[in-house]
């Protein structure tokens, strides 16, 4: 492909920005200063821009700590979407994997790897999603039993077995302690919910079936991918190679 397209696709800058870099002599191909932004390169060439090696990456993977008040969509005429939190030159072909409600916060995987997204979301792949939920009333052992047995929602939808862990005195001992400390409301109204499906408003409707209202919802993990406790709400970072590798391993669960 053309050198300027390669550099733009690898997120070095927009097509016009990378052309300027080439003209300034800041791009090298196999050690030689490139003169023509339109020169032909392949993934086998060693390409450097401003002294940094720009390896070929087929796909891009980001973890977003979604804030409340933002739509999980790629674009919307009126409302801010999760992709609006990314600079324009990174947005090409990116989509969120699954959906969080507008008022739900926490982990959202964003990628241009459609095949991986499809596998992670396929109901038969059984990828666990863990949420921290705050409810208006304390969660009971009866609720735990009903979640485990598989709830039937008000519209008759029958759900798979789900995990429900009441968070009380031992909150600090939980591996997700960092997140729990920041959740609002009394501790005894907090619980960890693990679901394998991703039905519309699923957790809210599950609690509703138990006579409770969800007042706070944060996704903590999706399969092996855990929300980085150092990532502030509204910010994103690239996944590490290890995180990508582990997520790709989720495929074998199919
Ligand atoms: N369940 C819900 O009810 N809402 C979400 O955003 C995610 C799961």
Tab-separated table of C-alpha atoms and ligand atoms in Angstrom:
chain	number	residue	atom	x	y	z
A	1	UNK	CA	0.000	0.000	0.000
A	2	UNK	CA	0.994	3.644	-0.220
A	3	UNK	CA	3.314	4.868	2.542
A	4	UNK	CA	0.957	7.680	3.576
A	5	UNK	CA	-1.950	5.225	3.833
A	6	UNK	CA	0.178	2.816	5.894
A	7	UNK	CA	1.143	5.583	8.325
A	8	UNK	CA	-2.416	6.907	8.595
A	9	UNK	CA	-3.795	3.366	9.096
A	10	UNK	CA	-1.215	2.826	11.856
A	11	UNK	CA	-2.548	5.988	13.542
A	12	UNK	CA	0.607	8.068	13.066
A	13	UNK	CA	-1.602	10.941	11.913
A	14	UNK	CA	-4.152	11.949	9.299
A	15	UNK	CA	-3.265	11.418	5.635
A	16	UNK	CA	-2.278	15.096	5.269
A	17	UNK	CA	-0.284	15.091	8.540
A	18	UNK	CA	1.761	12.081	7.491
A	19	UNK	CA	2.423	13.618	4.074
A	20	UNK	CA	3.954	16.593	5.900
A	21	UNK	CA	6.085	14.224	8.013
A	22	UNK	CA	7.409	12.601	4.827
A	23	UNK	CA	8.123	15.966	3.202
A	24	UNK	CA	10.046	17.012	6.326
A	25	UNK	CA	12.253	13.912	5.913
A	26	UNK	CA	11.038	12.386	9.186
A	27	UNK	CA	9.987	9.050	7.712
A	28	UNK	CA	12.409	6.259	6.875
A	29	UNK	CA	11.750	3.059	4.971
A	30	UNK	CA	14.340	0.347	5.602
A	31	UNK	CA	16.729	2.974	6.940
A	32	UNK	CA	16.437	5.331	3.921
A	33	UNK	CA	14.691	8.694	4.197
A	34	UNK	CA	11.427	8.419	2.223
A	35	UNK	CA	10.867	11.149	-0.350
A	36	UNK	CA	7.522	10.181	-1.818
A	37	UNK	CA	4.432	9.779	0.417
A	38	UNK	CA	2.937	7.669	-2.385
A	39	UNK	CA	5.760	5.114	-2.473
A	40	UNK	CA	4.700	1.496	-2.183
A	41	UNK	CA	5.438	-0.336	1.078
A	42	UNK	CA	4.471	-3.699	2.577
A	43	UNK	CA	4.153	-5.033	6.134
A	44	UNK	CA	7.633	-6.528	5.664
A	45	UNK	CA	9.299	-3.102	5.298
A	46	UNK	CA	10.849	-1.441	8.347
A	47	UNK	CA	9.115	1.881	8.666
A	48	UNK	CA	10.076	4.634	11.100
A	49	UNK	CA	8.325	7.942	11.720
A	50	UNK	CA	10.000	10.622	13.842
A	51	UNK	CA	12.498	8.019	15.043
A	52	UNK	CA	9.872	5.480	16.150
A	53	UNK	CA	9.379	2.118	14.461
A	54	UNK	CA	5.839	1.788	13.179
A	55	UNK	CA	5.047	-1.925	13.104
A	56	UNK	CA	2.092	-3.229	11.175
A	57	UNK	CA	-1.017	-3.840	13.234
A	58	UNK	CA	-4.033	-5.460	11.628
A	59	UNK	CA	-6.484	-4.445	14.337
A	60	UNK	CA	-6.754	-1.985	17.205
A	61	UNK	CA	-8.119	-2.731	20.656
A	62	UNK	CA	-9.030	-0.200	23.331
A	63	UNK	CA	-10.408	-0.363	26.837
A	64	UNK	CA	-12.713	2.530	27.711
A	65	UNK	CA	-13.883	3.334	31.221
A	66	UNK	CA	-17.287	4.533	30.085
A	67	UNK	CA	-18.724	7.461	32.007
A	68	UNK	CA	-22.459	7.916	32.627
A	69	UNK	CA	-24.486	10.019	30.205
A	70	UNK	CA	-22.886	8.740	27.003
A	71	UNK	CA	-24.444	6.479	24.391
A	72	UNK	CA	-22.861	3.166	23.439
A	73	UNK	CA	-23.017	3.769	19.706
A	74	UNK	CA	-20.657	4.774	16.920
A	75	UNK	CA	-22.537	7.960	16.053
A	76	UNK	CA	-25.643	9.865	16.976
A	77	UNK	CA	-27.053	13.121	15.646
A	78	UNK	CA	-27.925	14.562	19.040
A	79	UNK	CA	-26.073	12.768	21.791
A	80	UNK	CA	-22.427	12.158	22.601
A	81	UNK	CA	-21.291	8.617	21.871
A	82	UNK	CA	-18.434	6.541	23.217
A	83	UNK	CA	-16.560	7.006	19.937
A	84	UNK	CA	-16.669	10.786	20.403
A	85	UNK	CA	-14.236	10.198	23.284
A	86	UNK	CA	-11.593	9.083	20.746
A	87	UNK	CA	-9.631	11.416	18.463
A	88	UNK	CA	-10.979	11.383	14.929
A	89	UNK	CA	-7.931	9.756	13.346
A	90	UNK	CA	-8.360	6.661	15.567
A	91	UNK	CA	-12.070	6.145	14.966
A	92	UNK	CA	-11.962	4.422	11.584
A	93	UNK	CA	-13.921	1.121	11.686
A	94	UNK	CA	-14.035	1.119	15.512
A	95	UNK	CA	-17.135	-0.224	17.265
A	96	UNK	CA	-18.007	-0.968	20.869
A	97	UNK	CA	-18.273	-4.679	21.697
A	98	UNK	CA	-21.725	-5.001	23.212
A	99	UNK	CA	-23.734	-2.248	24.757
A	100	UNK	CA	-23.851	-0.516	28.114
A	101	UNK	CA	-26.879	1.597	28.984
A	102	UNK	CA	-26.457	5.356	28.959
A	103	UNK	CA	-26.299	5.466	32.768
A	104	UNK	CA	-24.037	2.392	33.116
A	105	UNK	CA	-20.336	3.005	33.658
A	106	UNK	CA	-17.214	0.886	33.373
A	107	UNK	CA	-15.483	-1.482	31.010
A	108	UNK	CA	-16.199	-1.220	27.310
A	109	UNK	CA	-14.025	-2.929	24.727
A	110	UNK	CA	-13.738	-0.958	21.504
A	111	UNK	CA	-12.155	-2.510	18.446
A	112	UNK	CA	-12.135	-2.819	14.659
A	113	UNK	CA	-11.757	-6.602	14.979
A	114	UNK	CA	-15.283	-7.592	13.995
A	115	UNK	CA	-14.561	-11.315	14.127
A	116	UNK	CA	-13.394	-11.126	17.740
A	117	UNK	CA	-16.358	-8.937	18.698
A	118	UNK	CA	-18.738	-11.414	17.125
A	119	UNK	CA	-17.214	-14.337	18.997
A	120	UNK	CA	-17.208	-12.526	22.337
A	121	UNK	CA	-20.872	-11.606	21.941
A	122	UNK	CA	-22.199	-14.902	20.594
A	123	UNK	CA	-24.507	-16.336	23.286
A	124	UNK	CA	-22.971	-19.777	22.869
A	125	UNK	CA	-19.504	-18.438	23.700
A	126	UNK	CA	-20.612	-17.935	27.335
A	127	UNK	CA	-18.229	-15.093	28.090
A	128	UNK	CA	-18.806	-13.972	31.685
A	129	UNK	CA	-19.477	-10.302	32.287
A	130	UNK	CA	-19.127	-9.093	35.881
A	131	UNK	CA	-20.936	-5.986	37.125
A	132	UNK	CA	-21.009	-4.108	40.371
A	133	UNK	CA	-24.645	-3.251	41.079
A	134	UNK	CA	-26.159	-0.895	43.621
A	135	UNK	CA	-29.840	-1.437	44.394
A	136	UNK	CA	-32.468	0.576	46.243
A	137	UNK	CA	-33.061	-2.348	48.657
A	138	UNK	CA	-30.661	-4.900	50.152
A	139	UNK	CA	-30.075	-8.022	48.073
A	140	UNK	CA	-31.245	-11.218	49.779
A	141	UNK	CA	-30.211	-14.882	49.772
A	142	UNK	CA	-33.530	-15.596	48.035
A	143	UNK	CA	-32.413	-13.304	45.162
A	144	UNK	CA	-29.092	-15.185	44.977
A	145	UNK	CA	-31.027	-18.444	44.625
A	146	UNK	CA	-33.339	-17.058	41.953
A	147	UNK	CA	-30.416	-15.659	39.910
A	148	UNK	CA	-28.677	-19.052	40.115
A	149	UNK	CA	-31.765	-20.978	39.062
A	150	UNK	CA	-32.299	-18.784	36.003
A	151	UNK	CA	-34.815	-15.951	36.285
A	152	UNK	CA	-37.859	-15.440	34.109
A	153	UNK	CA	-38.303	-11.765	33.223
A	154	UNK	CA	-41.680	-9.982	33.189
A	155	UNK	CA	-42.014	-10.499	29.402
A	156	UNK	CA	-41.486	-14.251	29.794
A	157	UNK	CA	-37.794	-14.277	28.731
A	158	UNK	CA	-36.042	-17.171	30.431
A	159	UNK	CA	-32.480	-16.423	31.441
A	160	UNK	CA	-29.473	-18.621	31.996
A	161	UNK	CA	-28.130	-19.123	35.487
A	162	UNK	CA	-26.392	-15.972	36.765
A	163	UNK	CA	-24.054	-15.285	39.651
A	164	UNK	CA	-25.067	-12.926	42.446
A	165	UNK	CA	-22.750	-12.181	45.344
A	166	UNK	CA	-23.933	-9.955	48.159
A	167	UNK	CA	-21.208	-7.554	49.220
A	168	UNK	CA	-21.296	-6.852	52.907
A	169	UNK	CA	-18.610	-7.008	55.562
A	170	UNK	CA	-16.000	-8.732	53.368
A	171	UNK	CA	-16.122	-6.088	50.623
A	172	UNK	CA	-12.482	-5.192	51.088
A	173	UNK	CA	-11.436	-8.812	50.630
A	174	UNK	CA	-12.967	-8.930	47.188
A	175	UNK	CA	-10.606	-8.766	44.172
A	176	UNK	CA	-12.668	-5.854	42.850
A	177	UNK	CA	-12.261	-3.864	46.098
A	178	UNK	CA	-10.900	-0.831	44.274
A	179	UNK	CA	-14.134	-0.383	42.383
A	180	UNK	CA	-16.424	-1.211	45.246
A	181	UNK	CA	-14.985	1.507	47.431
A	182	UNK	CA	-16.027	4.142	44.905
A	183	UNK	CA	-19.641	2.963	44.456
A	184	UNK	CA	-22.294	5.167	46.030
A	185	UNK	CA	-24.857	4.052	48.607
A	186	UNK	CA	-24.840	1.748	51.622
A	187	UNK	CA	-22.546	-1.289	51.372
A	188	UNK	CA	-25.332	-3.760	52.036
A	189	UNK	CA	-27.085	-2.683	48.846
A	190	UNK	CA	-24.117	-3.622	46.701
A	191	UNK	CA	-23.654	-6.879	44.859
A	192	UNK	CA	-21.566	-8.477	42.150
A	193	UNK	CA	-23.544	-9.880	39.256
A	194	UNK	CA	-22.123	-12.299	36.692
A	195	UNK	CA	-24.073	-12.825	33.495
A	196	UNK	CA	-23.295	-14.769	30.346
A	197	UNK	CA	-25.893	-13.284	28.055
A	198	UNK	CA	-26.314	-9.666	27.061
A	199	UNK	CA	-30.030	-9.034	26.811
A	200	UNK	CA	-31.441	-5.520	26.714
A	201	UNK	CA	-31.296	-3.922	30.213
A	202	UNK	CA	-30.681	-7.437	31.496
A	203	UNK	CA	-29.409	-6.703	34.994
A	204	UNK	CA	-31.954	-3.970	35.635
A	205	UNK	CA	-34.730	-6.332	34.572
A	206	UNK	CA	-33.328	-9.180	36.674
A	207	UNK	CA	-33.409	-7.065	39.810
A	208	UNK	CA	-36.813	-5.729	38.833
A	209	UNK	CA	-38.055	-9.337	38.779
A	210	UNK	CA	-36.844	-9.520	42.404
A	211	UNK	CA	-38.631	-6.284	43.388
A	212	UNK	CA	-35.520	-4.057	43.344
A	213	UNK	CA	-34.366	-1.086	41.348
A	214	UNK	CA	-30.802	-0.741	40.126
A	215	UNK	CA	-29.437	2.677	41.091
A	216	UNK	CA	-25.807	2.127	40.046
A	217	UNK	CA	-24.240	-0.239	37.530
A	218	UNK	CA	-20.592	-0.628	36.601
A	219	UNK	CA	-19.088	-3.306	34.371
A	220	UNK	CA	-15.876	-4.625	35.886
A	221	UNK	CA	-14.874	-7.365	33.482
A	222	UNK	CA	-15.670	-9.155	30.259
A	223	UNK	CA	-14.158	-12.610	29.993
A	224	UNK	CA	-10.493	-12.297	30.917
A	225	UNK	CA	-10.464	-8.530	30.384
A	226	UNK	CA	-10.659	-6.560	33.626
A	227	UNK	CA	-11.209	-2.831	33.873
A	228	UNK	CA	-7.896	-1.182	34.699
A	229	UNK	CA	-8.325	0.357	38.185
A	230	UNK	CA	-5.939	3.165	37.164
A	231	UNK	CA	-8.077	4.206	34.198
A	232	UNK	CA	-10.268	7.169	35.196
A	233	UNK	CA	-13.867	7.371	33.974
A	234	UNK	CA	-14.050	8.861	30.489
A	235	UNK	CA	-10.529	7.717	29.570
A	236	UNK	CA	-9.292	4.910	27.349
A	237	UNK	CA	-6.074	3.050	26.692
A	238	UNK	CA	-4.844	0.461	24.217
A	239	UNK	CA	-5.054	-3.141	25.377
A	240	UNK	CA	-1.731	-4.755	26.187
A	241	UNK	CA	-0.518	-7.643	24.031
A	242	UNK	CA	-1.270	-10.000	26.919
A	243	UNK	CA	-4.836	-8.707	27.234
A	244	UNK	CA	-5.428	-9.162	23.488
A	245	UNK	CA	-3.896	-12.629	23.559
A	246	UNK	CA	-6.103	-13.687	26.486
A	247	UNK	CA	-9.248	-12.308	24.863
A	248	UNK	CA	-8.468	-14.172	21.679
A	249	UNK	CA	-8.146	-17.278	23.817
A	250	UNK	CA	-11.820	-16.844	24.758
A	251	UNK	CA	-12.498	-18.187	21.280
A	252	UNK	CA	-11.596	-21.659	22.416
A	253	UNK	CA	-14.505	-21.583	24.851
A	254	UNK	CA	-16.858	-21.927	21.865
B	1	LIG	N1	-27.520	-4.806	32.213
B	1	LIG	C1	-28.214	-3.646	32.259
B	1	LIG	O1	-29.324	-3.601	32.736
B	1	LIG	N2	-27.617	-2.549	31.761
B	1	LIG	C2	-26.356	-2.541	31.255
B	1	LIG	O2	-25.866	-1.492	30.831
B	1	LIG	C3	-25.666	-3.753	31.211
B	1	LIG	C4	-26.262	-4.881	31.700
